[in-house]
């Protein structure tokens, strides 16, 4: 069956690539599509540039409403301004990009929206063009328009390969009213909460424990205390766990698990090798939260992705989760008509930096190991395939998509964390609505607090799956007599993968 599915997917990819093939007309004049700053970028867009190729394909993966907006508000405008045809094709999984590029025998693909996990593999395997290979563009000057963090993640071995599209970092998203309720009313349950922790660590809560009113100051103990109060307090006629993270077997869940490892103090290298105490602490807390009924079981029973959590918040089943900026826009309700929101009271949505990790093990009345208010930093970039029909056209389109006007419009509509300095340096005037400023300002606070990119090793996509496999095995299926020894099975698998 697996072979049949593989052949079927390959056929679909071939049809997709063949379907976007078009005649490539040759122009006889060119202008340099470079700009040195945002204002020049705007002027460049007004020029009538001409290119060798008159038709090109761009591959994207976006939500349906954003896909439609992108085609109508970005692509059409570029086509009209420059007299070219841009075919927009979509991919389902970011790991499919390599096969899509391999099947592009007629060299029609000129631009690819590339997720962080494939940025390095596609560059190192020779599929992507170094930006400095493009004649007549001032790459160093143009990249000066973007945040250094975004440029750095698109630079491989010192060479810029990608133009930034957006950054993403998980932050804490919660209902303000639910947090206020927990802070005000949890203490009558303190004995039961102490007993829950004592059964785990032989001690209980940290000696000086208080539930902070500000979630920006929370650690994993605060999550558990608030989660216990919510799970054992009748709300809307029922009791159930109100904390969730993604539980579908996909990359979003991997990111959540790795983020917890970073919070527990794991380094990027330890995450790659699945070694170190931070990994063990993260999985021990996952077991603790699940076994004590603090995680909503819809996570694994229904395989919640981000959209599943949005719906659970709409149904009053979840009060707190770990969300990207675009999640916050969908939950609150954005400016696009399709983003109607998932909260009865959007003003009740709060965001904060991620909670700090802490070990369940205690020493002298305190957690034996304290972690950090850490998160992962990822995102998406525009990559130009080496087989592009016209590198200058590809470059000009990427710059057009991310010029100040278009980038601000897309960010304010769909919640993309901006990657342009001129927007992020002036959030106050870039966005009118306070809740939008709050979402992006908290993203900046998270970046300033602690963020780590996911590993960029070529084998990372394969190792990333091990994190999900371990979670379904140890946490969901309950194979956790010894979390550490059970994790060693996956550490060995990671080592075998890295030897390839």
Short mmCIF file of C-alpha atoms in Angstrom, two decimals:
data_model
loop_
_atom_site.label_atom_id
_atom_site.label_comp_id
_atom_site.label_asym_id
_atom_site.label_seq_id
_atom_site.Cartn_x
_atom_site.Cartn_y
_atom_site.Cartn_z
CA UNK A 1 0.00 0.00 0.00
CA UNK A 2 2.83 2.42 0.90
CA UNK A 3 4.43 1.91 -2.54
CA UNK A 4 1.09 2.55 -4.25
CA UNK A 5 0.60 5.76 -2.28
CA UNK A 6 4.15 6.84 -3.08
CA UNK A 7 3.61 6.27 -6.82
CA UNK A 8 0.31 8.14 -6.63
CA UNK A 9 1.91 11.14 -4.91
CA UNK A 10 4.74 11.17 -7.45
CA UNK A 11 2.18 11.19 -10.29
CA UNK A 12 0.35 14.10 -8.66
CA UNK A 13 3.57 16.07 -8.34
CA UNK A 14 4.47 15.37 -12.00
CA UNK A 15 1.03 16.55 -13.14
CA UNK A 16 1.39 19.65 -10.99
CA UNK A 17 4.78 20.56 -12.46
CA UNK A 18 3.82 19.72 -16.04
CA UNK A 19 0.61 21.68 -15.61
CA UNK A 20 2.52 24.86 -14.87
CA UNK A 21 4.72 24.62 -17.96
CA UNK A 22 4.41 27.56 -20.27
CA UNK A 23 6.22 29.00 -23.26
CA UNK A 24 9.10 31.17 -22.25
CA UNK A 25 9.27 34.27 -24.34
CA UNK A 26 12.50 36.18 -24.60
CA UNK A 27 12.67 39.89 -24.02
CA UNK A 28 15.43 42.07 -25.41
CA UNK A 29 15.92 44.54 -22.60
CA UNK A 30 16.44 44.37 -18.86
CA UNK A 31 16.55 46.66 -15.88
CA UNK A 32 18.16 45.85 -12.60
CA UNK A 33 15.44 44.81 -10.10
CA UNK A 34 17.50 45.82 -7.09
CA UNK A 35 16.72 48.49 -4.54
CA UNK A 36 18.80 49.77 -1.68
CA UNK A 37 16.05 50.71 0.72
CA UNK A 38 12.32 50.58 1.19
CA UNK A 39 11.58 53.86 -0.54
CA UNK A 40 13.58 52.82 -3.56
CA UNK A 41 11.76 49.51 -3.40
CA UNK A 42 8.47 51.34 -3.79
CA UNK A 43 9.82 53.31 -6.74
CA UNK A 44 11.10 50.12 -8.31
CA UNK A 45 7.58 48.65 -8.19
CA UNK A 46 6.28 51.57 -10.20
CA UNK A 47 8.80 51.05 -12.96
CA UNK A 48 8.01 48.88 -15.94
CA UNK A 49 10.68 46.25 -15.66
CA UNK A 50 11.26 43.80 -18.45
CA UNK A 51 12.67 40.34 -18.09
CA UNK A 52 13.98 37.48 -20.21
CA UNK A 53 11.08 35.28 -19.18
CA UNK A 54 7.49 36.41 -19.55
CA UNK A 55 6.03 33.54 -17.54
CA UNK A 56 7.06 31.88 -14.32
CA UNK A 57 5.63 29.67 -11.61
CA UNK A 58 5.71 30.33 -7.88
CA UNK A 59 5.03 27.55 -5.37
CA UNK A 60 3.28 28.43 -2.12
CA UNK A 61 1.48 26.86 0.82
CA UNK A 62 -1.02 29.13 2.55
CA UNK A 63 -4.41 28.93 4.17
CA UNK A 64 -7.26 29.17 1.69
CA UNK A 65 -8.20 32.77 2.50
CA UNK A 66 -4.59 33.93 2.46
CA UNK A 67 -3.91 32.07 -0.77
CA UNK A 68 -6.83 33.89 -2.41
CA UNK A 69 -5.76 37.27 -1.01
CA UNK A 70 -2.15 36.69 -2.15
CA UNK A 71 -3.19 35.92 -5.73
CA UNK A 72 -5.59 38.86 -5.97
CA UNK A 73 -3.64 41.53 -4.13
CA UNK A 74 0.00 40.67 -4.81
CA UNK A 75 0.35 38.50 -7.89
CA UNK A 76 -2.18 40.30 -10.09
CA UNK A 77 -0.65 43.66 -9.26
CA UNK A 78 2.83 42.43 -10.14
CA UNK A 79 1.59 40.93 -13.41
CA UNK A 80 -0.15 44.15 -14.38
CA UNK A 81 2.84 46.31 -13.54
CA UNK A 82 5.39 44.22 -15.36
CA UNK A 83 3.51 42.48 -18.15
CA UNK A 84 4.37 38.96 -17.05
CA UNK A 85 2.33 35.89 -16.19
CA UNK A 86 2.86 34.33 -12.78
CA UNK A 87 1.39 30.85 -12.28
CA UNK A 88 0.69 30.06 -8.65
CA UNK A 89 0.88 26.42 -7.61
CA UNK A 90 0.57 24.93 -4.14
CA UNK A 91 2.23 22.15 -2.21
CA UNK A 92 0.84 20.26 0.77
CA UNK A 93 3.96 19.29 2.71
CA UNK A 94 7.15 21.28 2.83
CA UNK A 95 9.22 18.10 2.41
CA UNK A 96 7.61 17.69 -1.05
CA UNK A 97 9.51 20.73 -2.36
CA UNK A 98 12.61 18.77 -3.25
CA UNK A 99 10.65 16.35 -5.42
CA UNK A 100 8.72 19.20 -7.01
CA UNK A 101 11.98 20.88 -8.03
CA UNK A 102 13.43 17.59 -9.27
CA UNK A 103 10.41 17.09 -11.54
CA UNK A 104 10.61 20.60 -13.03
CA UNK A 105 12.45 19.42 -16.15
CA UNK A 106 11.33 22.42 -18.23
CA UNK A 107 12.60 24.94 -15.69
CA UNK A 108 9.36 26.80 -15.05
CA UNK A 109 9.57 27.31 -11.29
CA UNK A 110 11.04 30.67 -10.36
CA UNK A 111 10.17 31.15 -6.71
CA UNK A 112 9.38 28.83 -3.82
CA UNK A 113 7.98 29.62 -0.41
CA UNK A 114 10.31 27.60 1.79
CA UNK A 115 9.69 26.58 5.41
CA UNK A 116 12.49 26.65 7.96
CA UNK A 117 12.98 22.88 7.99
CA UNK A 118 13.85 22.84 4.27
CA UNK A 119 15.84 26.08 4.03
CA UNK A 120 19.21 24.45 4.62
CA UNK A 121 18.55 21.05 2.94
CA UNK A 122 17.42 22.65 -0.35
CA UNK A 123 20.39 25.01 -0.38
CA UNK A 124 23.00 22.40 0.50
CA UNK A 125 21.61 19.89 -1.98
CA UNK A 126 22.04 22.43 -4.74
CA UNK A 127 18.42 23.26 -5.51
CA UNK A 128 18.57 26.92 -4.52
CA UNK A 129 20.52 29.78 -6.04
CA UNK A 130 22.81 31.99 -3.99
CA UNK A 131 21.39 35.50 -4.19
CA UNK A 132 24.84 36.84 -5.02
CA UNK A 133 24.79 34.77 -8.23
CA UNK A 134 22.15 37.13 -9.66
CA UNK A 135 23.70 39.80 -11.84
CA UNK A 136 22.96 43.44 -11.24
CA UNK A 137 21.30 43.26 -7.84
CA UNK A 138 22.65 44.78 -4.65
CA UNK A 139 21.88 41.90 -2.32
CA UNK A 140 23.68 43.28 0.73
CA UNK A 141 21.82 46.57 0.50
CA UNK A 142 18.44 44.95 -0.15
CA UNK A 143 18.76 42.49 2.74
CA UNK A 144 19.37 45.51 4.97
CA UNK A 145 15.60 46.10 4.77
CA UNK A 146 14.92 42.92 6.78
CA UNK A 147 15.42 41.93 10.41
CA UNK A 148 18.84 40.48 11.08
CA UNK A 149 17.32 37.34 12.65
CA UNK A 150 15.34 36.67 9.47
CA UNK A 151 18.31 37.25 7.18
CA UNK A 152 20.56 35.07 9.34
CA UNK A 153 18.19 32.09 9.12
CA UNK A 154 18.19 32.37 5.32
CA UNK A 155 21.98 32.52 5.14
CA UNK A 156 23.82 29.23 4.72
CA UNK A 157 27.56 28.99 5.41
CA UNK A 158 27.85 32.76 5.16
CA UNK A 159 26.02 33.00 1.81
CA UNK A 160 22.53 34.56 1.58
CA UNK A 161 20.21 32.17 -0.25
CA UNK A 162 16.78 33.43 0.73
CA UNK A 163 14.71 36.59 1.00
CA UNK A 164 12.74 36.58 4.28
CA UNK A 165 8.95 36.19 4.16
CA UNK A 166 7.88 35.94 7.81
CA UNK A 167 9.08 34.88 11.23
CA UNK A 168 7.17 32.73 13.69
CA UNK A 169 7.63 32.12 17.38
CA UNK A 170 5.30 30.47 19.84
CA UNK A 171 3.94 32.64 22.63
CA UNK A 172 1.46 31.97 25.42
CA UNK A 173 -2.14 32.70 24.42
CA UNK A 174 -4.83 32.68 27.10
CA UNK A 175 -8.18 34.04 28.17
CA UNK A 176 -7.64 36.96 30.52
CA UNK A 177 -10.84 36.23 32.47
CA UNK A 178 -9.84 32.57 33.01
CA UNK A 179 -6.38 33.53 34.31
CA UNK A 180 -7.86 36.16 36.63
CA UNK A 181 -10.31 33.55 37.95
CA UNK A 182 -7.55 30.99 38.57
CA UNK A 183 -5.30 33.52 40.33
CA UNK A 184 -8.15 34.65 42.59
CA UNK A 185 -9.62 31.25 43.44
CA UNK A 186 -7.03 28.41 43.20
CA UNK A 187 -5.87 28.36 46.84
CA UNK A 188 -8.83 26.32 48.23
CA UNK A 189 -7.49 23.52 45.99
CA UNK A 190 -3.91 23.89 47.24
CA UNK A 191 -3.93 20.69 49.35
CA UNK A 192 -5.09 18.61 46.40
CA UNK A 193 -2.51 20.25 44.15
CA UNK A 194 0.21 19.63 46.74
CA UNK A 195 -0.79 15.97 46.85
CA UNK A 196 -0.65 15.75 43.05
CA UNK A 197 2.92 17.04 42.99
CA UNK A 198 4.04 15.10 46.08
CA UNK A 199 2.98 11.87 44.42
CA UNK A 200 5.32 12.80 41.57
CA UNK A 201 8.35 14.35 43.27
CA UNK A 202 7.98 13.41 46.94
CA UNK A 203 7.78 17.06 48.00
CA UNK A 204 4.95 19.03 46.41
CA UNK A 205 4.93 22.59 45.13
CA UNK A 206 8.06 24.74 45.55
CA UNK A 207 8.27 26.08 49.11
CA UNK A 208 7.67 29.72 48.23
CA UNK A 209 5.06 29.03 45.57
CA UNK A 210 2.51 31.67 44.52
CA UNK A 211 0.48 31.81 41.33
CA UNK A 212 1.63 35.02 39.65
CA UNK A 213 -1.08 37.31 38.30
CA UNK A 214 1.00 38.10 35.21
CA UNK A 215 1.45 35.08 32.87
CA UNK A 216 4.67 36.68 31.62
CA UNK A 217 6.16 35.53 34.95
CA UNK A 218 4.82 31.96 34.80
CA UNK A 219 6.75 28.73 34.77
CA UNK A 220 5.54 25.16 34.27
CA UNK A 221 4.33 24.91 37.90
CA UNK A 222 2.00 27.86 37.26
CA UNK A 223 0.63 26.14 34.17
CA UNK A 224 -0.13 23.03 36.22
CA UNK A 225 -1.75 24.97 39.08
CA UNK A 226 -3.97 27.02 36.79
CA UNK A 227 -4.68 23.89 34.72
CA UNK A 228 -5.69 21.95 37.85
CA UNK A 229 -8.07 24.73 38.92
CA UNK A 230 -9.68 24.92 35.48
CA UNK A 231 -9.96 21.13 35.10
CA UNK A 232 -11.66 20.77 38.49
CA UNK A 233 -13.96 23.77 38.34
CA UNK A 234 -17.30 23.46 36.63
CA UNK A 235 -17.41 25.86 33.70
CA UNK A 236 -20.32 26.08 31.30
CA UNK A 237 -21.91 23.09 33.02
CA UNK A 238 -18.95 20.74 32.80
CA UNK A 239 -15.47 19.98 34.09
CA UNK A 240 -12.67 19.22 31.67
CA UNK A 241 -8.99 20.09 31.11
CA UNK A 242 -8.58 23.53 29.56
CA UNK A 243 -4.91 23.53 28.47
CA UNK A 244 -3.85 22.21 25.07
CA UNK A 245 -1.06 22.08 22.56
CA UNK A 246 -1.02 20.59 19.09
CA UNK A 247 -1.38 16.82 19.08
CA UNK A 248 -1.64 15.90 15.41
CA UNK A 249 1.20 13.82 13.99
CA UNK A 250 2.78 16.66 12.03
CA UNK A 251 5.46 19.34 12.16
CA UNK A 252 3.43 21.69 14.35
CA UNK A 253 3.48 19.17 17.19
CA UNK A 254 7.22 18.64 16.76
CA UNK A 255 7.74 22.36 17.14
CA UNK A 256 5.73 22.37 20.37
CA UNK A 257 7.75 19.48 21.83
CA UNK A 258 11.11 20.93 20.83
CA UNK A 259 10.08 24.31 22.25
CA UNK A 260 9.45 22.64 25.61
CA UNK A 261 12.92 21.10 25.43
CA UNK A 262 14.37 24.59 24.83
CA UNK A 263 12.38 25.88 27.84
CA UNK A 264 13.89 23.10 29.94
CA UNK A 265 17.38 24.25 28.93
CA UNK A 266 18.19 21.96 26.00
CA UNK A 267 20.57 23.35 23.38
CA UNK A 268 19.99 23.12 19.64
CA UNK A 269 22.70 20.44 19.44
CA UNK A 270 21.04 18.39 22.21
CA UNK A 271 17.71 18.68 20.41
CA UNK A 272 19.30 17.41 17.20
CA UNK A 273 20.76 14.38 18.99
CA UNK A 274 17.78 13.91 21.36
CA UNK A 275 20.14 13.90 24.33
CA UNK A 276 20.42 15.81 27.59
CA UNK A 277 18.36 16.39 30.71
CA UNK A 278 16.24 19.09 29.04
CA UNK A 279 14.67 16.51 26.73
CA UNK A 280 13.93 14.20 29.68
CA UNK A 281 12.42 17.01 31.76
CA UNK A 282 10.20 18.10 28.88
CA UNK A 283 8.78 14.61 28.33
CA UNK A 284 8.36 13.99 32.08
CA UNK A 285 6.20 17.11 32.28
CA UNK A 286 4.22 15.97 29.25
CA UNK A 287 3.46 12.70 31.05
CA UNK A 288 2.60 14.60 34.25
CA UNK A 289 0.18 16.95 32.50
CA UNK A 290 -1.54 14.11 30.64
CA UNK A 291 -1.76 11.63 33.52
CA UNK A 292 -3.14 14.25 35.93
CA UNK A 293 -5.85 15.34 33.54
CA UNK A 294 -4.45 18.81 32.87
CA UNK A 295 -4.25 18.49 29.07
CA UNK A 296 -7.48 18.34 27.09
CA UNK A 297 -7.60 14.81 25.56
CA UNK A 298 -8.88 16.25 22.29
CA UNK A 299 -5.20 16.92 21.58
CA UNK A 300 -4.52 13.25 20.80
CA UNK A 301 -8.02 11.77 20.52
CA UNK A 302 -8.97 14.20 17.75
CA UNK A 303 -5.42 15.01 16.62
CA UNK A 304 -5.67 18.74 17.08
CA UNK A 305 -3.64 20.97 14.81
CA UNK A 306 -3.75 24.72 15.37
CA UNK A 307 -7.23 24.85 13.82
CA UNK A 308 -8.48 22.19 16.23
CA UNK A 309 -7.38 24.32 19.17
CA UNK A 310 -9.07 27.43 17.69
CA UNK A 311 -12.35 25.49 17.54
CA UNK A 312 -11.85 24.15 21.06
CA UNK A 313 -11.41 27.72 22.31
CA UNK A 314 -14.59 28.70 20.49
CA UNK A 315 -16.42 25.86 22.25
CA UNK A 316 -15.10 26.93 25.66
CA UNK A 317 -13.02 23.74 25.98
CA UNK A 318 -9.57 25.40 26.01
CA UNK A 319 -8.45 28.52 27.89
CA UNK A 320 -4.70 28.42 27.27
CA UNK A 321 -2.46 27.23 24.45
CA UNK A 322 0.88 28.00 22.75
CA UNK A 323 0.29 29.84 19.54
CA UNK A 324 2.02 31.58 16.66
CA UNK A 325 1.12 35.13 15.71
CA UNK A 326 -1.10 34.00 12.83
CA UNK A 327 -2.99 31.71 15.26
CA UNK A 328 -3.68 34.76 17.43
CA UNK A 329 -5.18 36.58 14.44
CA UNK A 330 -7.48 33.68 13.61
CA UNK A 331 -8.54 33.23 17.25
CA UNK A 332 -9.18 36.92 17.78
CA UNK A 333 -10.54 37.60 14.32
CA UNK A 334 -8.47 39.47 11.76
CA UNK A 335 -9.15 42.17 9.24
CA UNK A 336 -9.88 39.75 6.38
CA UNK A 337 -13.64 38.98 6.11
CA UNK A 338 -12.90 35.26 6.27
CA UNK A 339 -11.26 35.63 9.71
CA UNK A 340 -14.34 35.97 11.85
CA UNK A 341 -12.66 34.88 15.07
CA UNK A 342 -13.25 32.09 17.58
CA UNK A 343 -13.94 33.99 20.80
CA UNK A 344 -17.26 35.32 22.05
CA UNK A 345 -15.30 38.25 23.46
CA UNK A 346 -12.13 38.92 21.41
CA UNK A 347 -10.98 41.51 23.96
CA UNK A 348 -10.57 38.61 26.43
CA UNK A 349 -7.58 37.27 24.47
CA UNK A 350 -4.24 37.77 26.17
CA UNK A 351 -0.71 36.99 24.99
CA UNK A 352 2.52 36.65 26.95
CA UNK A 353 5.98 35.21 26.56
CA UNK A 354 6.34 31.47 27.02
CA UNK A 355 6.50 29.99 30.55
CA UNK A 356 9.90 29.03 31.93
CA UNK A 357 10.77 25.38 32.17
CA UNK A 358 11.46 23.80 35.55
CA UNK A 359 12.20 20.26 36.62
CA UNK A 360 9.68 18.18 38.50
CA UNK A 361 12.59 17.03 40.66
CA UNK A 362 13.03 19.17 43.75
CA UNK A 363 16.13 20.15 45.74
CA UNK A 364 15.98 22.18 48.95
CA UNK A 365 12.36 23.06 48.34
CA UNK A 366 12.95 24.40 44.83
CA UNK A 367 13.00 22.85 41.37
CA UNK A 368 16.33 21.09 40.98
CA UNK A 369 16.70 22.61 37.50
CA UNK A 370 15.25 25.91 36.27
CA UNK A 371 14.92 26.56 32.55
CA UNK A 372 14.16 29.67 30.52
CA UNK A 373 11.25 31.62 29.04
CA UNK A 374 12.34 30.16 25.74
CA UNK A 375 10.68 29.52 22.41
CA UNK A 376 11.69 28.44 18.93
CA UNK A 377 12.25 30.86 16.09
CA UNK A 378 11.23 29.75 12.64
CA UNK A 379 9.39 31.05 9.66
CA UNK A 380 9.29 31.06 5.89
CA UNK A 381 11.55 32.41 3.17
CA UNK A 382 11.44 32.98 -0.58
CA UNK A 383 13.96 30.80 -2.38
CA UNK A 384 14.99 31.05 -6.03
CA UNK A 385 15.60 27.64 -7.64
CA UNK A 386 18.77 27.28 -9.68
CA UNK A 387 16.54 26.21 -12.54
CA UNK A 388 14.52 29.43 -12.53
CA UNK A 389 13.57 30.68 -16.00
CA UNK A 390 14.74 34.19 -15.04
CA UNK A 391 16.60 34.90 -11.79
CA UNK A 392 15.99 38.64 -12.05
CA UNK A 393 12.25 38.09 -12.42
CA UNK A 394 12.33 35.77 -9.40
CA UNK A 395 14.25 38.29 -7.35
CA UNK A 396 12.00 41.18 -8.39
CA UNK A 397 8.87 39.21 -7.43
CA UNK A 398 10.27 38.30 -4.00
CA UNK A 399 11.18 41.93 -3.36
CA UNK A 400 7.75 43.07 -4.58
CA UNK A 401 5.95 40.65 -2.27
CA UNK A 402 7.97 41.94 0.68
CA UNK A 403 8.06 45.64 -0.09
CA UNK A 404 6.80 47.85 2.73
CA UNK A 405 3.30 48.38 1.33
CA UNK A 406 2.54 44.77 0.43
CA UNK A 407 4.22 43.27 3.47
CA UNK A 408 2.40 45.56 5.90
CA UNK A 409 -0.94 44.80 4.20
CA UNK A 410 -0.41 41.04 4.38
CA UNK A 411 0.90 41.17 7.97
CA UNK A 412 -2.01 43.26 9.22
CA UNK A 413 -4.55 41.06 7.43
CA UNK A 414 -3.27 37.62 8.36
CA UNK A 415 -1.01 38.10 11.38
CA UNK A 416 2.32 37.35 9.79
CA UNK A 417 5.12 38.56 12.04
CA UNK A 418 6.73 41.24 9.85
CA UNK A 419 10.32 40.76 8.76
CA UNK A 420 10.95 44.34 7.64
CA UNK A 421 12.84 46.66 9.98
CA UNK A 422 10.79 49.73 9.00
CA UNK A 423 7.60 47.99 10.17
CA UNK A 424 8.92 46.29 13.31
CA UNK A 425 10.79 49.41 14.44
CA UNK A 426 7.55 51.41 14.37
CA UNK A 427 4.75 49.06 15.40
CA UNK A 428 2.88 51.95 17.01
CA UNK A 429 2.18 53.68 13.73
CA UNK A 430 2.35 50.61 11.49
CA UNK A 431 -0.81 49.08 12.95
CA UNK A 432 -3.87 50.95 14.20
CA UNK A 433 -5.53 48.35 16.42
CA UNK A 434 -4.12 47.77 19.91
CA UNK A 435 -4.61 44.02 19.88
CA UNK A 436 -2.49 43.70 16.72
CA UNK A 437 0.28 45.75 18.32
CA UNK A 438 0.00 43.53 21.42
CA UNK A 439 0.46 40.34 19.39
CA UNK A 440 3.54 41.65 17.58
CA UNK A 441 5.02 43.41 20.62
CA UNK A 442 4.83 40.14 22.56
CA UNK A 443 6.53 38.37 19.68
CA UNK A 444 9.37 40.89 19.94
CA UNK A 445 9.48 40.37 23.73
CA UNK A 446 9.74 36.63 23.13
CA UNK A 447 12.59 37.10 20.66
CA UNK A 448 14.37 39.37 23.12
CA UNK A 449 13.78 36.88 25.95
CA UNK A 450 15.12 33.69 24.36
CA UNK A 451 14.55 31.99 21.02
CA UNK A 452 16.42 29.18 19.28
CA UNK A 453 15.94 28.05 15.68
CA UNK A 454 15.20 24.41 15.03
CA UNK A 455 18.24 22.37 13.92
CA UNK A 456 19.27 22.91 10.31
CA UNK A 457 20.97 19.54 9.81
CA UNK A 458 20.01 17.79 6.56
CA UNK A 459 18.66 14.90 8.63
CA UNK A 460 16.46 17.07 10.84
CA UNK A 461 13.16 16.29 9.07
CA UNK A 462 13.72 12.58 9.83
CA UNK A 463 14.77 13.21 13.43
CA UNK A 464 11.85 15.60 13.95
CA UNK A 465 9.48 12.68 13.38
CA UNK A 466 11.13 10.87 16.30
CA UNK A 467 9.88 13.58 18.67
CA UNK A 468 6.31 12.89 17.60
CA UNK A 469 6.84 9.13 17.72
CA UNK A 470 8.24 9.41 21.25
CA UNK A 471 5.31 11.58 22.35
CA UNK A 472 2.68 9.14 21.05
CA UNK A 473 4.59 6.22 22.57
CA UNK A 474 5.58 7.62 25.97
CA UNK A 475 2.88 10.21 26.68
CA UNK A 476 -0.23 9.16 24.77
CA UNK A 477 0.17 5.37 24.94
CA UNK A 478 1.52 5.48 28.48
CA UNK A 479 4.83 3.65 28.03
CA UNK A 480 6.52 5.69 30.73
CA UNK A 481 7.67 3.46 33.57
CA UNK A 482 10.95 5.26 33.01
CA UNK A 483 10.73 8.23 30.67
CA UNK A 484 14.50 8.49 30.49
CA UNK A 485 15.07 4.84 29.52
CA UNK A 486 12.22 4.96 27.02
CA UNK A 487 13.71 8.08 25.44
CA UNK A 488 17.04 6.28 25.01
CA UNK A 489 15.38 4.17 22.31
CA UNK A 490 14.79 7.33 20.30
CA UNK A 491 18.23 8.73 21.09
CA UNK A 492 19.74 5.64 19.46
CA UNK A 493 17.49 6.05 16.43
CA UNK A 494 18.59 9.68 16.10
CA UNK A 495 22.23 8.62 16.28
CA UNK A 496 21.68 6.07 13.48
CA UNK A 497 20.04 8.73 11.30
CA UNK A 498 22.91 11.16 11.87
CA UNK A 499 25.43 8.51 10.80
CA UNK A 500 23.93 8.31 7.31
#
